[in-house]
Short mmCIF file of C-alpha atoms and ligand atoms in Angstrom, two decimals:
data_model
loop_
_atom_site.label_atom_id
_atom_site.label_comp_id
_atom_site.label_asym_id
_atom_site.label_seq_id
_atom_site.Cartn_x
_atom_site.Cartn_y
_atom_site.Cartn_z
CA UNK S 151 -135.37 -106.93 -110.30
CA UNK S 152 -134.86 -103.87 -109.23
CA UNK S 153 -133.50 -102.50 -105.60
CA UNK S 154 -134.31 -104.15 -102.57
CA UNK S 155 -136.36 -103.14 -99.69
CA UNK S 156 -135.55 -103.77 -96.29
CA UNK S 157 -138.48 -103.56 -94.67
CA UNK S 158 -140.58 -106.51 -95.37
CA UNK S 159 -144.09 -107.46 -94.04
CA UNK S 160 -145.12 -111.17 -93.93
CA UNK S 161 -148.65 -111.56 -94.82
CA UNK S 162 -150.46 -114.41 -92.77
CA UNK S 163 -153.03 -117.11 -94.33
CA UNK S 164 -156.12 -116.79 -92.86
CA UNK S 165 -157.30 -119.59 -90.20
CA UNK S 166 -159.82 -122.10 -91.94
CA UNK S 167 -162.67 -121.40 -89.00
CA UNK S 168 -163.16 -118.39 -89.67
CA UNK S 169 -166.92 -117.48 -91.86
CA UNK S 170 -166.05 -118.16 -95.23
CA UNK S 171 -169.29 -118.13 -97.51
CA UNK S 172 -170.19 -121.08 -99.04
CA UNK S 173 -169.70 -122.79 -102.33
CA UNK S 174 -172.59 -123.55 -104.27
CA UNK S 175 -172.57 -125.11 -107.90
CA UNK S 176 -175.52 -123.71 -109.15
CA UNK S 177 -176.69 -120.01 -108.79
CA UNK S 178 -179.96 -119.81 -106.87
CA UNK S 179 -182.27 -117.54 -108.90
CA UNK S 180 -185.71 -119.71 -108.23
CA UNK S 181 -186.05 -120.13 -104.23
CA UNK S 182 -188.27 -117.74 -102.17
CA UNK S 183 -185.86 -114.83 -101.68
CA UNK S 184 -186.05 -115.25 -98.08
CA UNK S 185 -184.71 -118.92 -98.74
CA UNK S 186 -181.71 -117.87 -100.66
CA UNK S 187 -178.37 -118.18 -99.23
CA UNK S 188 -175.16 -115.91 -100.24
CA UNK S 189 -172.55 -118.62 -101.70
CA UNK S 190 -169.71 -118.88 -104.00
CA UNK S 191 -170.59 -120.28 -107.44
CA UNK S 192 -168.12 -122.93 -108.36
CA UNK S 193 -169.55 -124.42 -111.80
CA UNK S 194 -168.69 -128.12 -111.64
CA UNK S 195 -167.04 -127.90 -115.29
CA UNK S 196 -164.11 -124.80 -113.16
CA UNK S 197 -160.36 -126.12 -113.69
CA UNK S 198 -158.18 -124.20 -111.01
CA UNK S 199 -155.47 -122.20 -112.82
CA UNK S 200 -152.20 -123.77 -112.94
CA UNK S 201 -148.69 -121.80 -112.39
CA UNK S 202 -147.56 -119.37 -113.65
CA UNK S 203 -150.58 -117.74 -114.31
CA UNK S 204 -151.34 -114.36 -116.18
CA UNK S 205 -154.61 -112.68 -115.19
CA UNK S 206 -156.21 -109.35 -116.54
CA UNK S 207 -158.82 -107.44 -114.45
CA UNK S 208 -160.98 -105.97 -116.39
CA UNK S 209 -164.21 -103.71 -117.13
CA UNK S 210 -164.31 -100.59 -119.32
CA UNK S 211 -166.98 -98.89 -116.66
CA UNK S 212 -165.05 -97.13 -114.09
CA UNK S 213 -164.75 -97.87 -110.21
CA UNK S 214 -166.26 -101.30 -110.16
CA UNK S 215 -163.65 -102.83 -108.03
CA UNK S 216 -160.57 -103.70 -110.60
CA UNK S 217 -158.16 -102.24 -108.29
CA UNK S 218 -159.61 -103.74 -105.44
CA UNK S 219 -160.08 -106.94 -106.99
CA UNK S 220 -156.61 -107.18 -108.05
CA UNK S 221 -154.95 -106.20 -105.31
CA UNK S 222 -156.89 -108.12 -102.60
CA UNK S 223 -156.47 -111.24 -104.52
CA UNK S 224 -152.46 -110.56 -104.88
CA UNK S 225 -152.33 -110.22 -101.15
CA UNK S 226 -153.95 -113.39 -100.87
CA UNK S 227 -152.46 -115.34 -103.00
CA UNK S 228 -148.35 -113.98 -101.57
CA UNK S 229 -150.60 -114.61 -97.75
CA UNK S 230 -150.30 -118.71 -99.62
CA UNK S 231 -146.93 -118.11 -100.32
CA UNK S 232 -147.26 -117.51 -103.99
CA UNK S 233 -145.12 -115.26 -106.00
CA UNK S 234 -147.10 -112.49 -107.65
CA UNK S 235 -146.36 -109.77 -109.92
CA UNK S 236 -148.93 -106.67 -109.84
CA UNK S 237 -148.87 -104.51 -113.57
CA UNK S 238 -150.27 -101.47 -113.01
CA UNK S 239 -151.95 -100.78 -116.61
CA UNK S 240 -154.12 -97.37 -115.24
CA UNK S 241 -153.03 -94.73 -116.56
CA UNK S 242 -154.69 -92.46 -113.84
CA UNK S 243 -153.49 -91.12 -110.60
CA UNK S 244 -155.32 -92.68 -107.98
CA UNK S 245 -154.23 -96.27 -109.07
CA UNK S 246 -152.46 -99.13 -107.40
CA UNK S 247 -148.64 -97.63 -107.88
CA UNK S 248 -150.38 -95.18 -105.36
CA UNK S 249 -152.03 -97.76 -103.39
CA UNK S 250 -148.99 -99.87 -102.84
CA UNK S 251 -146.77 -96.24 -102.01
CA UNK S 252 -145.10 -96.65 -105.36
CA UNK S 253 -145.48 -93.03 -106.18
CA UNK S 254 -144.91 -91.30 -102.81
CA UNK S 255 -141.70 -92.32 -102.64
CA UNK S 256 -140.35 -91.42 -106.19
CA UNK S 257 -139.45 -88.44 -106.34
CA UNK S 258 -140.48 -86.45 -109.48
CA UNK S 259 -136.85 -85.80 -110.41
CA UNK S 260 -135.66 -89.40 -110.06
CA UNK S 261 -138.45 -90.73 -112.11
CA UNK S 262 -137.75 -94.32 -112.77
CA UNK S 263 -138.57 -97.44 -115.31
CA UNK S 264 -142.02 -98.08 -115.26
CA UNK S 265 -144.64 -99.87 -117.80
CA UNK S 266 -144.44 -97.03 -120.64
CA UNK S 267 -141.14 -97.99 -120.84
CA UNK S 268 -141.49 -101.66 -121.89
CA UNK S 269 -144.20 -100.22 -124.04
CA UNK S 270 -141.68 -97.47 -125.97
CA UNK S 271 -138.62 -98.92 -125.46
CA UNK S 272 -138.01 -102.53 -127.07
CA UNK S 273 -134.43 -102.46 -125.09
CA UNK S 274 -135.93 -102.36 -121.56
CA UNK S 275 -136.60 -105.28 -119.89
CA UNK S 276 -139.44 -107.04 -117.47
CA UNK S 277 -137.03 -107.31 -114.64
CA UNK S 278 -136.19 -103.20 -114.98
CA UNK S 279 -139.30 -102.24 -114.34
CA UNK S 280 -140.40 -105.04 -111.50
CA UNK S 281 -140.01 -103.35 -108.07
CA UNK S 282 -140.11 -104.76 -104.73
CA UNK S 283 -143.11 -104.03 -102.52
CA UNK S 284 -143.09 -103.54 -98.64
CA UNK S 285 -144.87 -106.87 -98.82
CA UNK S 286 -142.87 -110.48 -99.03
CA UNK S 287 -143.79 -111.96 -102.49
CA UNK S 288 -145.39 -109.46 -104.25
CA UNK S 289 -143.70 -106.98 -106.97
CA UNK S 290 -144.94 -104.18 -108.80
CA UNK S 291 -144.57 -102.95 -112.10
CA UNK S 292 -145.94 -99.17 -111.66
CA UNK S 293 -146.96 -96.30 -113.98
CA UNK S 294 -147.37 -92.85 -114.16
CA UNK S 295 -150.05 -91.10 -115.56
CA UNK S 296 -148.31 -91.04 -119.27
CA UNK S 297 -149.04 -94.37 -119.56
CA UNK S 298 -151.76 -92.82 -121.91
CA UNK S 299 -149.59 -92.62 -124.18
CA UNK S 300 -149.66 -95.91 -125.02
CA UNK S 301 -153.30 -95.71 -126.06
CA UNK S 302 -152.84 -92.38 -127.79
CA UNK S 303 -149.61 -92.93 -130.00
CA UNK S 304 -149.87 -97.10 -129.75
CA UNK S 305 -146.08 -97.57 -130.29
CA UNK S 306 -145.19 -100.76 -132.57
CA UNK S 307 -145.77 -103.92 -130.85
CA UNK S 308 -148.33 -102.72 -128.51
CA UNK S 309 -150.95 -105.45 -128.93
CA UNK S 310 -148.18 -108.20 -128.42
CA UNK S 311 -146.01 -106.20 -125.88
CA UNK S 312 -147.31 -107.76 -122.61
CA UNK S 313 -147.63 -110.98 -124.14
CA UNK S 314 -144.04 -111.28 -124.84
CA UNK S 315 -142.53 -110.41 -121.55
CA UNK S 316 -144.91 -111.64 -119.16
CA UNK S 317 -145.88 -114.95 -120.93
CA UNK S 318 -142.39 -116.11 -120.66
CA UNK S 319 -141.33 -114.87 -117.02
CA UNK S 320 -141.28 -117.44 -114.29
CA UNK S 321 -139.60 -115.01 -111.25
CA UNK S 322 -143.54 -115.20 -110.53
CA UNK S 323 -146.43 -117.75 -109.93
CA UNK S 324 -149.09 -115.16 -110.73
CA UNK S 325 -148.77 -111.74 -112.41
CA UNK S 326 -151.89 -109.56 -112.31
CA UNK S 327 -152.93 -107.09 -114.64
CA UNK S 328 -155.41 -104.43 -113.05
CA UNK S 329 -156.31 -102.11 -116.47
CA UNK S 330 -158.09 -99.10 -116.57
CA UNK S 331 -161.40 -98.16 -117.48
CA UNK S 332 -161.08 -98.63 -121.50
CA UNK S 333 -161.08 -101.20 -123.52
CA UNK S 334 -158.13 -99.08 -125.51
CA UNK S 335 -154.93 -100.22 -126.74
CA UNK S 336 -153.44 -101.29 -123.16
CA UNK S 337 -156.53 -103.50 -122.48
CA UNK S 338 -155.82 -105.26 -125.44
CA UNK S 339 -152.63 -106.00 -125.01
CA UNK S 340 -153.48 -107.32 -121.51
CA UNK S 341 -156.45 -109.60 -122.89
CA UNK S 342 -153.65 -110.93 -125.52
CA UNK S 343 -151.02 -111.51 -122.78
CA UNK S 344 -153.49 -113.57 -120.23
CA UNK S 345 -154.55 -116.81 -119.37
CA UNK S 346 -157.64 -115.68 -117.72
CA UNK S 347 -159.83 -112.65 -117.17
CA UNK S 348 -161.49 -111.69 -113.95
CA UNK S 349 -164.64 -109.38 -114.25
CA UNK S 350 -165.51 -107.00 -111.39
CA UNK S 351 -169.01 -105.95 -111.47
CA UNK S 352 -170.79 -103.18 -109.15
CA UNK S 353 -173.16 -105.68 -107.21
CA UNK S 354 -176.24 -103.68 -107.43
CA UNK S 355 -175.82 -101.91 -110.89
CA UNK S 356 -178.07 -103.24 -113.10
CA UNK S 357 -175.83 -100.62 -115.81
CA UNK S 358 -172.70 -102.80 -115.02
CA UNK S 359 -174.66 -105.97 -116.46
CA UNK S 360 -175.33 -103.93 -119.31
CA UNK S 361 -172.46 -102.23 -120.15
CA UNK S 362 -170.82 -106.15 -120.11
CA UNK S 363 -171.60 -106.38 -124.14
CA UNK S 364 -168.80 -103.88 -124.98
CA UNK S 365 -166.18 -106.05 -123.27
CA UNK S 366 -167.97 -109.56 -124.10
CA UNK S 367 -166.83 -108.57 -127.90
CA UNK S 368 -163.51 -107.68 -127.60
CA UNK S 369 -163.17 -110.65 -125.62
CA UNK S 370 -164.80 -113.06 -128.41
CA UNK S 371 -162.54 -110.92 -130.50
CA UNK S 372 -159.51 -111.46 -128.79
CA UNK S 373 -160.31 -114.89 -128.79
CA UNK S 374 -161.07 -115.19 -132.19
CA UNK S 375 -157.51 -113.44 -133.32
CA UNK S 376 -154.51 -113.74 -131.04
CA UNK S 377 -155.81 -115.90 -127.74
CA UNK S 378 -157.57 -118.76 -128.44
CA UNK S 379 -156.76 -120.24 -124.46
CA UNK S 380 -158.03 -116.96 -122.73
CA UNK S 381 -161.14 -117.59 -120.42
CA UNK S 382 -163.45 -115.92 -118.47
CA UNK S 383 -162.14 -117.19 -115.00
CA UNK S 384 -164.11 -115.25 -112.67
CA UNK S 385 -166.88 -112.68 -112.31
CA UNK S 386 -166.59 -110.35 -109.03
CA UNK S 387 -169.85 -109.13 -107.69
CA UNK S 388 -168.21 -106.32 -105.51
CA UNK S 389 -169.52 -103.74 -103.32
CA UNK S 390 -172.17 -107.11 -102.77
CA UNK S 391 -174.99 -106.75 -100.17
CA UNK S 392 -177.90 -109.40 -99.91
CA UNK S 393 -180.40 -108.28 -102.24
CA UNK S 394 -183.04 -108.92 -105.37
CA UNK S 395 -180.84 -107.24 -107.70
CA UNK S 396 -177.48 -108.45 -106.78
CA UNK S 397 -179.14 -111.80 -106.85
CA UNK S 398 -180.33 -111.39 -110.25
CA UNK S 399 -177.03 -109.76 -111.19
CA UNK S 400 -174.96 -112.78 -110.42
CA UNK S 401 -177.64 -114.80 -112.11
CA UNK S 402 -177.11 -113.01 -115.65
CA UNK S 403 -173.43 -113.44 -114.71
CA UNK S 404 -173.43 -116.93 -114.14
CA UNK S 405 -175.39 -117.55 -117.67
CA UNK S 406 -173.08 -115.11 -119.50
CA UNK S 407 -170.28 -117.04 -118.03
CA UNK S 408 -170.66 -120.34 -117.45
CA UNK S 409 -167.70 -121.70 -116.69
CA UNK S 410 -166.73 -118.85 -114.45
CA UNK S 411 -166.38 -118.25 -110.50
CA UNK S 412 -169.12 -116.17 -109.66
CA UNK S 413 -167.47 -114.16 -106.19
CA UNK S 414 -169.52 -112.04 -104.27
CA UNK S 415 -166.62 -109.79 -102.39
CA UNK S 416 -169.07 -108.09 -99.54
CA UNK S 417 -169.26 -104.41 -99.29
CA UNK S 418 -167.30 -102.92 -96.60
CA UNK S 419 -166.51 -98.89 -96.16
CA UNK S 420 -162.88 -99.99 -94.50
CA UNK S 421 -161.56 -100.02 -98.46
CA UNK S 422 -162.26 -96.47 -98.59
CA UNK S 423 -160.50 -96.29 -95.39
CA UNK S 424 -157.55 -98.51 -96.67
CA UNK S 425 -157.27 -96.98 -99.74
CA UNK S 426 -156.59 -93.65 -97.60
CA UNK S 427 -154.55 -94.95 -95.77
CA UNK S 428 -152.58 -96.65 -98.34
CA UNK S 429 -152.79 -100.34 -96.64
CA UNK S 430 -153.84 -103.17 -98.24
CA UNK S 431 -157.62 -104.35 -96.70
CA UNK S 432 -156.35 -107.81 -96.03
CA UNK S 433 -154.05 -105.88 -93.43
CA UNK S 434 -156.21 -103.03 -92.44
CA UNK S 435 -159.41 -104.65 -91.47
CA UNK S 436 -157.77 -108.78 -91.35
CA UNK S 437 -161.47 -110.01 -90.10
CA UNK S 438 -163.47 -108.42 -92.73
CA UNK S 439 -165.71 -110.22 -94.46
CA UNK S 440 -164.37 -108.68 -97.93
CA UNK S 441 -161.03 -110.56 -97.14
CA UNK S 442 -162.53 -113.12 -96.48
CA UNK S 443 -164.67 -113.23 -100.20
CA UNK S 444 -161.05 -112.27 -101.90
CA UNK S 445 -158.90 -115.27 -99.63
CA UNK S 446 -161.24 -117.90 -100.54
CA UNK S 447 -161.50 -116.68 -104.17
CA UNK S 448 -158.16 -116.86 -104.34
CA UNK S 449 -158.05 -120.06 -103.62
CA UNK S 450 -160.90 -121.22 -105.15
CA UNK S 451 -159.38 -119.86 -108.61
CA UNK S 452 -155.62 -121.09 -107.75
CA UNK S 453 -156.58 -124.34 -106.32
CA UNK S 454 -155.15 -123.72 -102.78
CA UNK S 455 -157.68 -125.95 -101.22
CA UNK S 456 -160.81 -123.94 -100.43
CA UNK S 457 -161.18 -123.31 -97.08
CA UNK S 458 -164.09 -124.80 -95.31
N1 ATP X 760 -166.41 -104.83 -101.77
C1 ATP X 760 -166.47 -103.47 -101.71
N2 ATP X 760 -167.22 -102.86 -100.75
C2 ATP X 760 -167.29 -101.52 -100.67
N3 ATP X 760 -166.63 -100.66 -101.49
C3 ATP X 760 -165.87 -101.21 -102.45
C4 ATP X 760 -165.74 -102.62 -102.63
N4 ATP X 760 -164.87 -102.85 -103.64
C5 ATP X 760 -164.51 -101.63 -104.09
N5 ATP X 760 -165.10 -100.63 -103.38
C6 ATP X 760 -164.97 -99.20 -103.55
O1 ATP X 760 -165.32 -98.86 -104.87
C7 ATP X 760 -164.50 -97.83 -105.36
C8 ATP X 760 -163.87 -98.22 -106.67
O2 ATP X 760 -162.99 -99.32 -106.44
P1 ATP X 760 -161.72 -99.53 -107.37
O3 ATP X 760 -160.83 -98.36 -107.35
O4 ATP X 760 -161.16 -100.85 -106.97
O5 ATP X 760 -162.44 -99.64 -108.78
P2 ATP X 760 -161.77 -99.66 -110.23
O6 ATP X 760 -162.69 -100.47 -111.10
O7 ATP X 760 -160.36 -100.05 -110.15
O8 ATP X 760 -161.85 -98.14 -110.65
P3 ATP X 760 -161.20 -97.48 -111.97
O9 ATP X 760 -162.08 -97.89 -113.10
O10 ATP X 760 -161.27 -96.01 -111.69
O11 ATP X 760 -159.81 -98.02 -112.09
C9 ATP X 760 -163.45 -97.53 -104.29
O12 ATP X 760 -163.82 -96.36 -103.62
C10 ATP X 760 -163.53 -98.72 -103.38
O13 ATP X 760 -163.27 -98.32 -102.06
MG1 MG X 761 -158.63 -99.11 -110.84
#
């Protein structure tokens, strides 16, 4: 890995007492509305991941909650005191190299290894372009905004690239892919690398459900070819508020994905306000109930032993 960082924050677990939603094994789309009750879906079929553990967050619509997603569950998971790798595989600005302060401390001229690199360069290594965080456990592997390159020129190897560093890398437990919104060349290559896939969806956007086909096939298709083993771990209903449509949203979700965590991560304006402030939520606003959704996801999907 790269240089160190002296300056290290500890991330806490989360006391059990604290208003987790429930689990529930079956998605409630039949009781009276007024009878239904926000849970977790935990299909009774649902393996935990075991370690180490490559995940892809993905959807081709834009700002559903990938970067969210990924990073909430990362801070999680290192809050258990797991070892987790974020890839940054956005090639635009406002992405999680920015979140995490990546980018406001490199200066333009001193530019350094990033993921374009392991992309165009078959000589450079996963531990050149693995950075430490300010955060104990968790390591970054940052881009610019070139990393559309990749997409545009596809260098040789491209489909096979992540698979070959990150499959065989155990300085982690967990590395996290959070792609962009394509299903280009980078996606791809992050669908071919992983073990699972988590799917954020907007909570109330009926579009989101639709748009799903898109990335259904080049799942199947990346199935079908070059990862036989990837699943469909989790679906994220994000931005979720109590409602018809988000009910019926996680209902479609649950039959398009049935051996999948269905999550709803509830909707809470301190991300924005996180974001801004380049904090992680799980820091920012500890008591939310959107940290909460991510923590117990997290454990749901890592087998941490769910909190009660
Ligand atoms: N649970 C939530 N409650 C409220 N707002 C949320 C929630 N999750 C995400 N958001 C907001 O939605 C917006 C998009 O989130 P995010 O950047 O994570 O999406 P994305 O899918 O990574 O976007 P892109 O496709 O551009 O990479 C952000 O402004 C974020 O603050
Ligand atoms: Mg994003």
């Amino acid at each position: 890995m790269r240089e160190t960082q002296d300056l290290k924050v500890q991330v806490a677990p989360l006391s059990d007492d604290l208003a987790f939603l429930d689990i529930v094994t079956e998605w409630d789309v039949e009781s009276a509305y007024q009878h239904w009750k926000t849970g977790i879906l935990v299909p009774e079929t649902f393996q935990a991941a075991s370690f180490p553990r490559v995940v892809a967050v993905c959807n081709q619509k834009g700002g559903v909650g990938k970067t969210t997603t990924a990073f909430e569950l990362a801070m999680a998971l290192i809050a258990h005191g797991l070892r987790v790798r974020i890839v940054d595989a956005d090639d635009q600005e406002a992405s999680v190299s920015v979140w995490l302060r990546y980018l406001l401390e490199a200066h333009p001229e001193d530019r350094r290894l990033n993921l374009r690199d392991l992309f165009f360069d078959a000589k450079v290594k996963l531990a050149e372009v693995s950075y430490p965080t300010p955060y104990e456990g968790l390591t970054l592997v940052p881009s610019y905004p070139d990393l559309a390159d990749v997409n545009a020129k596809h260098p040789t190897g491209t489909d096979t690239c992540l698979q070959h560093h990150l499959r065989k890398a155990d300085d982690v437990d967990v590395t996290i892919i959070d792609c962009g919104p394509s299903l280009g060349a980078m996606t791809v290559s992050a669908l071919i690398a992983a073990d699972d896939v988590i799917i954020p969806v907007q909570g109330a956007s009926g579009l989101d459900v639709r748009g799903a086909g898109a990335l259904n096939r080049t799942i199947a298709t990346v199935q079908e070819r070059m990862n036989p083993d990837l699943r469909v771990a989790a679906a994220v209903l994000t931005d979720f508020e109590r409602s018809k449509i988000a009910r019926k949203i996680g209902g479609s979700l649950a039959r398009a994905y049935p051996g999948a965590v269905i999550l709803p991560a509830r909707t809470n304006v301190k991300i924005g306000e996180a974001q801004l402030a380049k904090e992680p939520l799980r820091l920012f606003a500890p008591g939310s109930t959107t940290v909460l959704d991510y923590d117990k996801g997290a454990r749901i999907l890592f087998g941490l032993g769910a909190a009660a």
